[in-house]
PDB file of C-alpha atoms in Angstrom:
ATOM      1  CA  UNK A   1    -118.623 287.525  28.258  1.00  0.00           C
ATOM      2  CA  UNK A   2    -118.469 289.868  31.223  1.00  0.00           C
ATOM      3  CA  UNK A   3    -114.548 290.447  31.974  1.00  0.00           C
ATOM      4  CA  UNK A   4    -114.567 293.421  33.673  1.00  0.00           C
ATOM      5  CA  UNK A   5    -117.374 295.463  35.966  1.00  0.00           C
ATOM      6  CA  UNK A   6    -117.486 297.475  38.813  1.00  0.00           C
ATOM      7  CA  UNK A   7    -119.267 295.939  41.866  1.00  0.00           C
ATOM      8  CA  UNK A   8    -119.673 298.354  44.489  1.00  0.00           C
ATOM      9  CA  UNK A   9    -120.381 297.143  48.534  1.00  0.00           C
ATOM     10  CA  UNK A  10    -122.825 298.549  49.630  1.00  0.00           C
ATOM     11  CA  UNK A  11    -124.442 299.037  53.556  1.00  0.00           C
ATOM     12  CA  UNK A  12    -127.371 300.398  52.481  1.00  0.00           C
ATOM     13  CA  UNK A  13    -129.049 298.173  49.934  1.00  0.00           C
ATOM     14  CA  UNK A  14    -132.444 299.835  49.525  1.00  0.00           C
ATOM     15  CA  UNK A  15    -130.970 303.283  49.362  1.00  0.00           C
ATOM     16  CA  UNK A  16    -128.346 301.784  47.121  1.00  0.00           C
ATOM     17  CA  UNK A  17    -130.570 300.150  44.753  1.00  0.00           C
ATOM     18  CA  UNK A  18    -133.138 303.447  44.500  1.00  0.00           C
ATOM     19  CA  UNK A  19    -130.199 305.648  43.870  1.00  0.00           C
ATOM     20  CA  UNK A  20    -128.486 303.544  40.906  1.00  0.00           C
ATOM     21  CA  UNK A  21    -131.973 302.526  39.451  1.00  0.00           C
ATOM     22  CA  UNK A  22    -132.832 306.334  39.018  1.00  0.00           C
ATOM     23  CA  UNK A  23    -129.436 306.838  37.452  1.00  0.00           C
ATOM     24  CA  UNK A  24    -128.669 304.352  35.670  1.00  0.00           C
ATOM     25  CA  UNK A  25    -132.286 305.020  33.745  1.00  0.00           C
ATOM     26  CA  UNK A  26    -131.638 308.432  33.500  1.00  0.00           C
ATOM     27  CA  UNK A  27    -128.349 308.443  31.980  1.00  0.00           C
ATOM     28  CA  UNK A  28    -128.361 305.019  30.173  1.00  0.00           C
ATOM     29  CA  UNK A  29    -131.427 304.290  29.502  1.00  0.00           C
ATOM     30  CA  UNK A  30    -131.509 300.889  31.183  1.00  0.00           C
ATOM     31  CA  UNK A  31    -133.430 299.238  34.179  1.00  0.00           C
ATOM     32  CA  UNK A  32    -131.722 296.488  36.574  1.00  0.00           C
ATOM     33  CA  UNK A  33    -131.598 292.983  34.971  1.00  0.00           C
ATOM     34  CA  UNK A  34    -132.360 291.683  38.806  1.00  0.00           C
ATOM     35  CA  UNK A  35    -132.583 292.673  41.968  1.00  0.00           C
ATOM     36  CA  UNK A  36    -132.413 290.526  44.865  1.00  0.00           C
ATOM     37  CA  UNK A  37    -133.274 292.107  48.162  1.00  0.00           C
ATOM     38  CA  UNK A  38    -132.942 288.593  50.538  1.00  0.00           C
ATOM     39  CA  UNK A  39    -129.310 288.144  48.634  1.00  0.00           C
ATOM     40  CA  UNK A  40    -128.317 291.948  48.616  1.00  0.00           C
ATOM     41  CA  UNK A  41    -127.862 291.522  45.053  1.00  0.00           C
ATOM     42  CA  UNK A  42    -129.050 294.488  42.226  1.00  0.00           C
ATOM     43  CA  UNK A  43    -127.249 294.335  38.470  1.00  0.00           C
ATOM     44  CA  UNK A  44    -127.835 296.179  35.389  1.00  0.00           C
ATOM     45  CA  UNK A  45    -126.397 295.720  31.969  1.00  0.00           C
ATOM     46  CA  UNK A  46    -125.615 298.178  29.384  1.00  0.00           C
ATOM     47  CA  UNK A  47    -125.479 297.177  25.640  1.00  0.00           C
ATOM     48  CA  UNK A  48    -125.685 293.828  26.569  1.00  0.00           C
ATOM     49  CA  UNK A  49    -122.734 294.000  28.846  1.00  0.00           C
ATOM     50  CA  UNK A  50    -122.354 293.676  32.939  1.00  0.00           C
ATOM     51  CA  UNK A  51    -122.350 297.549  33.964  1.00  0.00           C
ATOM     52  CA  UNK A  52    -123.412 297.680  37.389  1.00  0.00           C
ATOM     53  CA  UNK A  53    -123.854 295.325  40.052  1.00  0.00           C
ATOM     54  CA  UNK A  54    -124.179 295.751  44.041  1.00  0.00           C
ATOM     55  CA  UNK A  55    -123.801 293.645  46.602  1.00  0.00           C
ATOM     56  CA  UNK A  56    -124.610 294.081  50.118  1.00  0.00           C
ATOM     57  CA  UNK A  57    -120.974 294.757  52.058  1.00  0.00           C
ATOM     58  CA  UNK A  58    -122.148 292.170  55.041  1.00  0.00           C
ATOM     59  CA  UNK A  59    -122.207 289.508  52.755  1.00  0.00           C
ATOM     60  CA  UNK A  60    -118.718 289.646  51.327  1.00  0.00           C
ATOM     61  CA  UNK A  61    -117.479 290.774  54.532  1.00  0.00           C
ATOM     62  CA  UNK A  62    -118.734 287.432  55.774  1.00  0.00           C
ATOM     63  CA  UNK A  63    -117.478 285.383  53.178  1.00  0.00           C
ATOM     64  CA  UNK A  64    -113.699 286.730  53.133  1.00  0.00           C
ATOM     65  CA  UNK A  65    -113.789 286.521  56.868  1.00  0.00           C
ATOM     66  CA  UNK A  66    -113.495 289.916  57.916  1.00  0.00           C
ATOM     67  CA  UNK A  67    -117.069 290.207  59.516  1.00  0.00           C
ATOM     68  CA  UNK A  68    -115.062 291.059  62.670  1.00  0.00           C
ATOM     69  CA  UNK A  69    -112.904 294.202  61.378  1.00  0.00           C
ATOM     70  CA  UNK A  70    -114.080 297.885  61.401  1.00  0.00           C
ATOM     71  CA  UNK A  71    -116.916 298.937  59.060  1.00  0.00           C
ATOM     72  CA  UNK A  72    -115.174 302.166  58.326  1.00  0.00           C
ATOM     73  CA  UNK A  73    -112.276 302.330  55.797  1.00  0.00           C
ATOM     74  CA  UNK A  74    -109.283 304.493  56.016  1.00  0.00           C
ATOM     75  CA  UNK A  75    -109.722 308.252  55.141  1.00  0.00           C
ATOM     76  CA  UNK A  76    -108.796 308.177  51.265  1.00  0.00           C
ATOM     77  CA  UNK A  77    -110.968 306.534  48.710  1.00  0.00           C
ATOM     78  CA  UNK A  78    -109.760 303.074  47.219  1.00  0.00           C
ATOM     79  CA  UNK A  79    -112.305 303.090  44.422  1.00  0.00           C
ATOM     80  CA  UNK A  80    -114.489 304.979  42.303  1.00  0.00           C
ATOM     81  CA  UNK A  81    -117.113 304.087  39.829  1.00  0.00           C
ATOM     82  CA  UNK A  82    -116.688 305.773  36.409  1.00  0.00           C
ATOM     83  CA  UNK A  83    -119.307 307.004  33.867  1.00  0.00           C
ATOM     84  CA  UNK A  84    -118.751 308.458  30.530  1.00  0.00           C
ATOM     85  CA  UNK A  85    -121.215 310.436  29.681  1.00  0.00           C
ATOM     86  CA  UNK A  86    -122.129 313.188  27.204  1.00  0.00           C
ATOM     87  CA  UNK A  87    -123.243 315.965  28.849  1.00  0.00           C
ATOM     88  CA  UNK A  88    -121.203 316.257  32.332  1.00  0.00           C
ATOM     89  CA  UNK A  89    -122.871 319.310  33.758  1.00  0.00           C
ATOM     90  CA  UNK A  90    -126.787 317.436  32.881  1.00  0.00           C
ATOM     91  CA  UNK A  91    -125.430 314.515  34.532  1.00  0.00           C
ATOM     92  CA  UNK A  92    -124.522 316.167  37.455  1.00  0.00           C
ATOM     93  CA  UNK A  93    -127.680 317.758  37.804  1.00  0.00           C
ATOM     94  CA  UNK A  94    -129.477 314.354  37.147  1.00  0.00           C
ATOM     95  CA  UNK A  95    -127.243 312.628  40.297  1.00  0.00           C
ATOM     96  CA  UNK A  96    -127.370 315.452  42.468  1.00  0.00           C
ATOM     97  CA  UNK A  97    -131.313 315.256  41.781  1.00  0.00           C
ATOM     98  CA  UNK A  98    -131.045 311.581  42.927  1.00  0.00           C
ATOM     99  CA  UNK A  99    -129.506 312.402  45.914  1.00  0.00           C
ATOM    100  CA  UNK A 100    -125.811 312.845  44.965  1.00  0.00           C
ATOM    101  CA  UNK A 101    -123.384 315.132  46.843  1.00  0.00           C
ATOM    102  CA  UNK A 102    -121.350 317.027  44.936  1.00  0.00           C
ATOM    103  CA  UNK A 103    -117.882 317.285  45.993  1.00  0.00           C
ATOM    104  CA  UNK A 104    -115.803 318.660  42.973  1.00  0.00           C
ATOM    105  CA  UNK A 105    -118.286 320.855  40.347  1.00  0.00           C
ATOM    106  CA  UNK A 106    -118.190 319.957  36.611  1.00  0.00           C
ATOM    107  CA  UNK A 107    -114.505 321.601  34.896  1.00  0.00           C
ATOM    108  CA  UNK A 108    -111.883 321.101  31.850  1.00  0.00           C
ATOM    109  CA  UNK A 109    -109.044 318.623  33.332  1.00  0.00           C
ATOM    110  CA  UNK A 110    -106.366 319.167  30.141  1.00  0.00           C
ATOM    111  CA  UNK A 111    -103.291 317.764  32.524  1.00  0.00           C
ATOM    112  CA  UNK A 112    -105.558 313.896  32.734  1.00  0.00           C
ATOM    113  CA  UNK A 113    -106.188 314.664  28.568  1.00  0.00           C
ATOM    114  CA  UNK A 114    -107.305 316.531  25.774  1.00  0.00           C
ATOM    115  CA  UNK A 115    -111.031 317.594  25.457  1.00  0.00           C
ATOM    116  CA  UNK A 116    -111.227 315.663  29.339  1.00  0.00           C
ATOM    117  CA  UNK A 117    -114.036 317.097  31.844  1.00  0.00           C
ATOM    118  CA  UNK A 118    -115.420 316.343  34.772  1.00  0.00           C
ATOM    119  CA  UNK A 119    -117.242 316.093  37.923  1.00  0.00           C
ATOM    120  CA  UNK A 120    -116.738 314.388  41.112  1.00  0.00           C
ATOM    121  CA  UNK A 121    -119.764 313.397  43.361  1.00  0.00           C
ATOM    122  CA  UNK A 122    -120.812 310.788  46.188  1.00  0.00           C
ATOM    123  CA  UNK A 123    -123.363 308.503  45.645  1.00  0.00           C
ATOM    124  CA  UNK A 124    -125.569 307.824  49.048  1.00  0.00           C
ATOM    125  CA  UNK A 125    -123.144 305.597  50.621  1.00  0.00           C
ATOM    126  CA  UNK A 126    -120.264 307.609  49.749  1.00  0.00           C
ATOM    127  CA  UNK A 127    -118.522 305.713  47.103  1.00  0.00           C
ATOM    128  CA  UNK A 128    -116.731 308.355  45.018  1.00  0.00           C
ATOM    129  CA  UNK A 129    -118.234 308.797  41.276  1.00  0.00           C
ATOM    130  CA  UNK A 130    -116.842 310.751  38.289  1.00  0.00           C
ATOM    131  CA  UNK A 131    -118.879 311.650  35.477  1.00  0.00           C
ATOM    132  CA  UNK A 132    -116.410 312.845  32.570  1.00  0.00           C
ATOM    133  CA  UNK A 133    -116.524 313.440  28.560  1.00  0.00           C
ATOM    134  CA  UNK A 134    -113.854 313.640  26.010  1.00  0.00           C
TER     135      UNK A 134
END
């Protein structure tokens, strides 16, 4: 059973779905389970497990009702997607490669925990990502 994945809204489908399909190969190994284009809908397991799924922001916005309210959100991020991986720096370079911005570079975080680093980068539609290994 799924409990818990990240589902990330997205404005830009296509340029959503090219950028996590590259990644998502690259650093798991895995191709989507489906995507959707007419629905806005792209998912992609990992080890069985929901790890990934996108869903077009319009959508949602329409079913919660808030089709009417600003696009833009409020200057500080309220989410980030999260991948461990084993080789920060490599994954980095294999995000920035898919079009990734890099916005903090790859470096030891001891105060968040022992053996912790990371990187900080924006995926095409800006959603904040860390890449970090312990």
């Amino acid at each position: 059973m799924d409990a818990l994945y990240p589902r990330l809204l997205v404005r830009d489908f296509a340029a959503a779905v090219a950028f996590y399909q590259a990644v998502m190969r690259d650093l798991h190994g895995v191709e989507p389970v489906k995507v959707i284009p007419e629905a806005t809908y792209a998912n992609w397991d990992v080890d069985g497990q929901a790890g990934l799924v996108l869903f077009g922001r319009a959508a949602v916005s329409a079913a919660v009702g808030t089709s009417g309210l600003p696009e833009s959100a409020v200057a500080q991020d309220a989410a980030m997607l999260v991948m461990r991986v084993d080789d920060v720096e490599a994954a980095a370079a294999c995000l920035t490669g898919h079009g990734a911005r890099l916005v903090a570079p790859p470096q030891d975080r001891p105060a968040w925990g022992p053996n912790l680093r990371t990187a900080h980068l924006r995926d095409p539609e800006g959603t904040l990502i860390e890449l970090q290994s312990y």
